[in-house]
Short mmCIF file of C-alpha atoms in Angstrom, two decimals:
data_model
loop_
_atom_site.label_atom_id
_atom_site.label_comp_id
_atom_site.label_asym_id
_atom_site.label_seq_id
_atom_site.Cartn_x
_atom_site.Cartn_y
_atom_site.Cartn_z
CA UNK A 1 0.00 0.00 0.00
CA UNK A 2 1.34 3.44 -0.87
CA UNK A 3 1.58 6.26 1.66
CA UNK A 4 2.52 9.91 1.93
CA UNK A 5 4.55 11.57 4.66
CA UNK A 6 3.78 15.04 5.93
CA UNK A 7 5.14 17.24 8.69
CA UNK A 8 3.14 17.23 11.91
CA UNK A 9 3.52 19.62 14.84
CA UNK A 10 1.84 19.90 18.23
CA UNK A 11 2.49 21.64 21.52
CA UNK A 12 3.52 20.07 24.81
CA UNK A 13 4.21 22.07 27.95
CA UNK A 14 4.70 25.23 25.94
CA UNK A 15 7.12 23.72 23.41
CA UNK A 16 6.48 22.81 19.80
CA UNK A 17 7.13 19.11 19.13
CA UNK A 18 7.81 18.10 15.56
CA UNK A 19 7.31 14.84 13.77
CA UNK A 20 6.24 13.10 10.59
CA UNK A 21 2.79 11.73 9.92
CA UNK A 22 2.65 8.76 7.54
CA UNK A 23 -0.73 8.39 5.84
CA UNK A 24 -1.67 5.31 3.79
CA UNK A 25 -3.45 6.10 0.55
CA UNK A 26 -6.62 4.61 -0.90
CA UNK A 27 -8.15 3.58 2.44
CA UNK A 28 -11.86 4.14 2.99
CA UNK A 29 -12.98 5.64 6.31
CA UNK A 30 -11.03 7.00 9.24
CA UNK A 31 -7.62 5.46 9.81
CA UNK A 32 -6.30 3.56 12.81
CA UNK A 33 -3.03 5.11 13.94
CA UNK A 34 0.19 4.46 15.85
CA UNK A 35 1.98 7.16 17.87
CA UNK A 36 5.73 6.50 18.02
CA UNK A 37 8.70 8.16 19.67
CA UNK A 38 12.22 6.94 20.33
CA UNK A 39 14.13 5.76 23.38
CA UNK A 40 17.12 7.16 25.24
CA UNK A 41 18.20 10.37 23.38
CA UNK A 42 17.52 8.90 19.91
CA UNK A 43 15.61 10.79 17.25
CA UNK A 44 12.95 10.07 14.66
CA UNK A 45 15.50 9.36 11.92
CA UNK A 46 17.16 6.54 13.84
CA UNK A 47 15.21 3.52 12.49
CA UNK A 48 11.78 4.09 14.03
CA UNK A 49 10.85 5.91 10.83
CA UNK A 50 11.38 2.55 9.10
CA UNK A 51 8.85 0.92 11.45
CA UNK A 52 6.43 3.74 10.63
CA UNK A 53 6.85 2.98 6.92
CA UNK A 54 5.98 -0.69 7.53
CA UNK A 55 2.89 0.26 9.52
CA UNK A 56 1.77 2.77 6.86
CA UNK A 57 2.17 0.15 4.15
CA UNK A 58 -0.11 -2.08 6.25
CA UNK A 59 -2.85 0.57 6.41
CA UNK A 60 -2.07 2.41 9.65
CA UNK A 61 -1.39 6.11 10.00
CA UNK A 62 1.86 6.53 11.95
CA UNK A 63 3.04 9.63 13.81
CA UNK A 64 6.77 9.66 14.60
CA UNK A 65 7.95 12.63 16.67
CA UNK A 66 10.99 13.77 18.66
CA UNK A 67 10.72 14.18 22.42
CA UNK A 68 10.64 17.63 23.96
CA UNK A 69 14.19 19.02 23.89
CA UNK A 70 15.49 16.45 21.40
CA UNK A 71 16.08 16.41 17.66
CA UNK A 72 13.72 18.61 15.69
CA UNK A 73 11.49 19.44 18.66
CA UNK A 74 11.72 22.59 20.75
CA UNK A 75 12.01 22.70 24.52
CA UNK A 76 14.57 23.69 27.13
CA UNK A 77 16.84 22.51 28.55
CA UNK A 78 18.04 20.63 25.50
CA UNK A 79 18.62 16.89 25.74
CA UNK A 80 17.24 16.39 29.23
CA UNK A 81 15.46 13.10 29.94
CA UNK A 82 12.51 13.11 32.30
CA UNK A 83 10.06 10.20 32.29
CA UNK A 84 7.04 12.31 33.17
CA UNK A 85 7.69 15.16 30.75
CA UNK A 86 8.10 12.60 27.96
CA UNK A 87 4.90 10.87 29.09
CA UNK A 88 3.16 14.25 28.84
CA UNK A 89 4.45 14.44 25.27
CA UNK A 90 2.76 11.14 24.44
CA UNK A 91 -0.49 12.41 25.93
CA UNK A 92 -0.34 15.66 23.99
CA UNK A 93 0.40 13.70 20.82
CA UNK A 94 -2.73 11.65 21.53
CA UNK A 95 -4.77 14.83 21.83
CA UNK A 96 -3.37 16.36 18.65
CA UNK A 97 -3.71 13.25 16.51
CA UNK A 98 -7.22 12.54 17.83
CA UNK A 99 -8.31 15.95 16.58
CA UNK A 100 -6.96 15.45 13.08
CA UNK A 101 -9.51 14.79 10.40
CA UNK A 102 -9.33 11.27 8.98
CA UNK A 103 -7.97 9.62 12.15
CA UNK A 104 -10.14 7.28 14.19
CA UNK A 105 -9.52 8.48 17.73
CA UNK A 106 -10.92 5.21 19.11
CA UNK A 107 -8.16 3.22 17.37
CA UNK A 108 -4.87 4.84 18.31
CA UNK A 109 -1.95 2.73 19.53
CA UNK A 110 1.13 3.98 21.33
CA UNK A 111 4.53 2.49 20.53
CA UNK A 112 7.89 2.84 22.24
CA UNK A 113 11.39 1.40 22.21
CA UNK A 114 13.71 1.01 25.20
CA UNK A 115 13.12 4.02 27.49
CA UNK A 116 10.07 5.16 25.53
CA UNK A 117 8.66 1.63 25.77
CA UNK A 118 8.85 2.05 29.55
CA UNK A 119 7.08 5.41 29.23
CA UNK A 120 4.44 4.04 26.86
CA UNK A 121 3.44 1.55 29.57
CA UNK A 122 3.15 4.41 32.07
CA UNK A 123 0.89 6.30 29.65
CA UNK A 124 -1.17 3.18 28.93
CA UNK A 125 -1.71 2.72 32.67
CA UNK A 126 -2.76 6.33 33.33
CA UNK A 127 -4.55 7.44 30.16
CA UNK A 128 -7.73 5.70 28.96
CA UNK A 129 -7.45 6.90 25.33
CA UNK A 130 -4.85 4.54 23.81
CA UNK A 131 -6.42 1.42 22.33
CA UNK A 132 -3.22 -0.65 22.17
CA UNK A 133 0.37 -0.42 23.40
CA UNK A 134 3.48 -1.92 21.78
CA UNK A 135 6.54 -1.97 24.06
CA UNK A 136 9.64 -2.91 22.07
CA UNK A 137 12.69 -3.94 24.17
CA UNK A 138 11.47 -1.96 27.19
CA UNK A 139 13.92 -0.72 29.79
CA UNK A 140 11.97 -1.74 32.89
CA UNK A 141 14.86 -1.54 35.35
CA UNK A 142 17.72 -3.47 36.88
CA UNK A 143 15.65 -5.23 39.53
CA UNK A 144 12.09 -5.59 40.74
CA UNK A 145 11.25 -2.98 43.42
CA UNK A 146 9.17 -3.72 46.52
CA UNK A 147 5.50 -4.21 45.57
CA UNK A 148 3.10 -1.29 45.51
CA UNK A 149 0.67 -3.13 47.73
CA UNK A 150 -1.63 -0.19 48.51
CA UNK A 151 -1.36 1.44 45.09
CA UNK A 152 0.10 4.65 46.53
CA UNK A 153 3.11 4.71 44.22
CA UNK A 154 0.98 4.43 41.09
CA UNK A 155 -1.48 6.98 42.45
CA UNK A 156 1.40 9.43 42.86
CA UNK A 157 2.52 8.88 39.26
CA UNK A 158 -1.01 9.49 37.98
CA UNK A 159 -1.40 12.62 40.11
CA UNK A 160 1.91 13.98 38.82
CA UNK A 161 0.88 13.48 35.21
CA UNK A 162 -2.39 15.30 35.90
CA UNK A 163 -0.65 18.17 37.70
CA UNK A 164 -1.06 21.67 36.26
CA UNK A 165 2.45 22.47 37.46
CA UNK A 166 4.40 19.49 36.20
CA UNK A 167 7.23 21.75 34.99
CA UNK A 168 7.55 23.19 38.47
CA UNK A 169 7.62 19.83 40.26
CA UNK A 170 10.71 19.38 42.49
CA UNK A 171 13.36 17.31 40.77
CA UNK A 172 17.01 16.37 40.89
CA UNK A 173 19.13 16.86 37.79
CA UNK A 174 22.30 14.96 36.97
CA UNK A 175 25.50 16.30 35.46
CA UNK A 176 25.50 16.32 31.65
CA UNK A 177 27.55 13.44 30.22
CA UNK A 178 28.17 11.81 26.84
CA UNK A 179 25.70 9.11 25.81
CA UNK A 180 28.47 6.84 24.49
CA UNK A 181 32.25 6.99 24.23
CA UNK A 182 34.81 4.64 22.61
CA UNK A 183 36.60 4.06 25.93
CA UNK A 184 34.05 4.37 28.76
CA UNK A 185 36.65 3.33 31.33
CA UNK A 186 38.57 6.54 30.63
CA UNK A 187 35.64 8.71 29.57
CA UNK A 188 32.49 8.10 31.66
CA UNK A 189 29.24 7.98 29.70
CA UNK A 190 25.70 6.63 29.92
CA UNK A 191 26.33 3.32 28.13
CA UNK A 192 29.44 1.17 28.61
CA UNK A 193 28.38 -1.47 26.10
CA UNK A 194 30.11 -1.69 22.72
CA UNK A 195 26.74 -2.43 21.08
CA UNK A 196 25.50 0.99 22.24
CA UNK A 197 28.57 2.78 20.87
CA UNK A 198 28.20 1.07 17.50
CA UNK A 199 24.49 1.80 17.15
CA UNK A 200 24.46 5.41 18.34
CA UNK A 201 27.51 6.45 16.34
CA UNK A 202 26.35 4.66 13.18
CA UNK A 203 22.86 6.19 13.26
CA UNK A 204 23.39 9.43 15.14
CA UNK A 205 26.28 10.52 12.91
CA UNK A 206 24.16 10.40 9.77
CA UNK A 207 23.35 13.68 8.06
CA UNK A 208 20.38 15.52 9.58
CA UNK A 209 19.81 12.94 12.32
CA UNK A 210 19.45 15.70 14.91
CA UNK A 211 21.18 13.51 17.49
CA UNK A 212 23.89 14.89 19.78
CA UNK A 213 26.13 12.87 22.05
CA UNK A 214 25.28 14.34 25.43
CA UNK A 215 22.41 14.14 27.90
CA UNK A 216 21.34 14.98 31.41
CA UNK A 217 18.59 13.37 33.45
CA UNK A 218 16.04 14.94 35.75
CA UNK A 219 14.20 12.81 38.27
CA UNK A 220 10.92 13.90 39.82
CA UNK A 221 10.94 13.80 43.62
CA UNK A 222 8.37 11.29 44.82
CA UNK A 223 7.92 9.47 48.13
CA UNK A 224 8.40 6.22 46.21
CA UNK A 225 10.82 6.53 43.27
CA UNK A 226 9.32 5.94 39.86
CA UNK A 227 9.32 2.39 38.53
CA UNK A 228 7.29 1.16 35.59
CA UNK A 229 6.84 -2.09 37.53
CA UNK A 230 4.22 -0.26 39.59
CA UNK A 231 2.28 0.51 36.39
CA UNK A 232 1.95 -3.05 35.11
CA UNK A 233 -1.16 -3.97 37.09
CA UNK A 234 -2.96 -0.91 35.71
CA UNK A 235 -2.46 -1.59 31.99
CA UNK A 236 -5.86 -2.83 30.84
CA UNK A 237 -5.54 -2.47 27.05
CA UNK A 238 -4.11 -5.02 24.61
CA UNK A 239 -0.34 -5.01 25.09
CA UNK A 240 2.52 -6.47 23.10
CA UNK A 241 5.77 -6.74 25.04
CA UNK A 242 8.69 -7.60 22.76
CA UNK A 243 11.82 -8.33 24.77
CA UNK A 244 15.24 -9.71 23.96
CA UNK A 245 16.49 -12.65 25.98
CA UNK A 246 19.99 -11.41 25.03
CA UNK A 247 19.51 -7.86 26.34
CA UNK A 248 22.89 -6.57 27.54
CA UNK A 249 21.75 -3.26 29.08
CA UNK A 250 21.45 -3.46 32.90
CA UNK A 251 18.39 -1.21 33.02
CA UNK A 252 16.60 -3.51 30.58
CA UNK A 253 16.88 -6.70 32.63
CA UNK A 254 14.69 -9.30 30.83
CA UNK A 255 13.63 -10.78 34.17
CA UNK A 256 12.16 -7.44 35.25
CA UNK A 257 10.41 -7.06 31.91
CA UNK A 258 8.88 -10.52 32.27
CA UNK A 259 7.69 -9.54 35.75
CA UNK A 260 5.99 -6.42 34.40
CA UNK A 261 4.36 -8.50 31.68
CA UNK A 262 3.03 -10.98 34.25
CA UNK A 263 1.38 -8.11 36.16
CA UNK A 264 -0.58 -6.81 33.16
CA UNK A 265 -4.24 -7.88 33.57
CA UNK A 266 -5.48 -6.95 30.10
CA UNK A 267 -5.13 -8.88 26.83
CA UNK A 268 -1.42 -9.34 26.23
CA UNK A 269 1.19 -11.05 24.14
CA UNK A 270 4.88 -11.54 24.84
CA UNK A 271 7.42 -12.12 22.10
CA UNK A 272 11.02 -12.97 22.97
CA UNK A 273 13.58 -12.28 20.28
CA UNK A 274 17.34 -12.38 19.75
CA UNK A 275 19.50 -9.35 19.00
CA UNK A 276 20.07 -7.76 22.38
CA UNK A 277 19.03 -4.21 23.17
CA UNK A 278 19.80 -2.64 19.79
CA UNK A 279 19.30 -5.56 17.41
CA UNK A 280 15.82 -4.52 16.28
CA UNK A 281 17.08 -1.02 15.44
CA UNK A 282 19.37 -2.09 12.61
CA UNK A 283 17.73 -1.68 9.22
CA UNK A 284 17.71 -3.50 6.90
CA UNK A 285 18.06 -6.70 8.89
CA UNK A 286 16.32 -10.01 9.49
CA UNK A 287 15.59 -8.98 13.08
CA UNK A 288 13.89 -5.79 11.92
CA UNK A 289 11.78 -7.80 9.49
CA UNK A 290 10.83 -10.31 12.19
CA UNK A 291 9.93 -7.64 14.74
CA UNK A 292 7.96 -5.45 12.35
CA UNK A 293 6.01 -8.44 11.03
CA UNK A 294 5.00 -9.52 14.56
CA UNK A 295 4.05 -5.99 15.54
CA UNK A 296 2.02 -5.38 12.38
CA UNK A 297 0.08 -8.60 12.92
CA UNK A 298 -0.63 -7.60 16.52
CA UNK A 299 -1.87 -4.16 15.48
CA UNK A 300 -4.14 -5.72 12.86
CA UNK A 301 -5.63 -8.04 15.46
CA UNK A 302 -6.48 -5.31 17.93
CA UNK A 303 -6.94 -2.11 15.87
#
């Protein structure tokens, strides 16, 4: 199926976020859609646009945008990661896309990879508008935290996302560091793994990628620190969790991801795949083809 790609902009917390909207051609009626944004510091040009092309060819509209402060999107400070501000971006993307003519607001999926897969599960737990969530290689943490037996941790996350002063919420900010370096023993960075260096430098160094090799984190101050594990029991919509049994990134421990999956009460599917943390982000590749085929079939079943 053919498709066209057009620029798409929307506002989130006072900043203009920019993306691409892929629209399949020759489809009768309002389109089901997938909202997509990348993981840790990566931008829309770094392979997720290829997933959007596959989805558009299958008959889904696909919105791919850069997080606030990253790539083509506005927002200050630049290249600062905050789970809740990025979750707010997803929610504002949902609002904007729902209002666009030709999109079926009842059939919008949210999709994430790595860190954004974590955040997509948070959004799916808090917001009742997404119809489906696809979490590709989610970074769910190093270890399972103590259980949220009374639901107070999740309630705090939901209240924060509903806050009218989310930008003013107390937070701690880390020192800015490189994302990857060739010798992390001598030059501290966010990822020590060679696979991370290879992927970020190969894709981020391409012309007009919009990626830059530095980042800082800000962490919202909560009585119980944020963990997506506490969101699992509140995800009621159809969910595809695609994890790699070879994941080499400590914050994407497959055992923690399996635990989150087990907590999800709604319709769900788990797909375990080779390739480690970055394997599905190499295109063209057999792993990309395998992952995109599974995800497309899942979206067709539930959208």
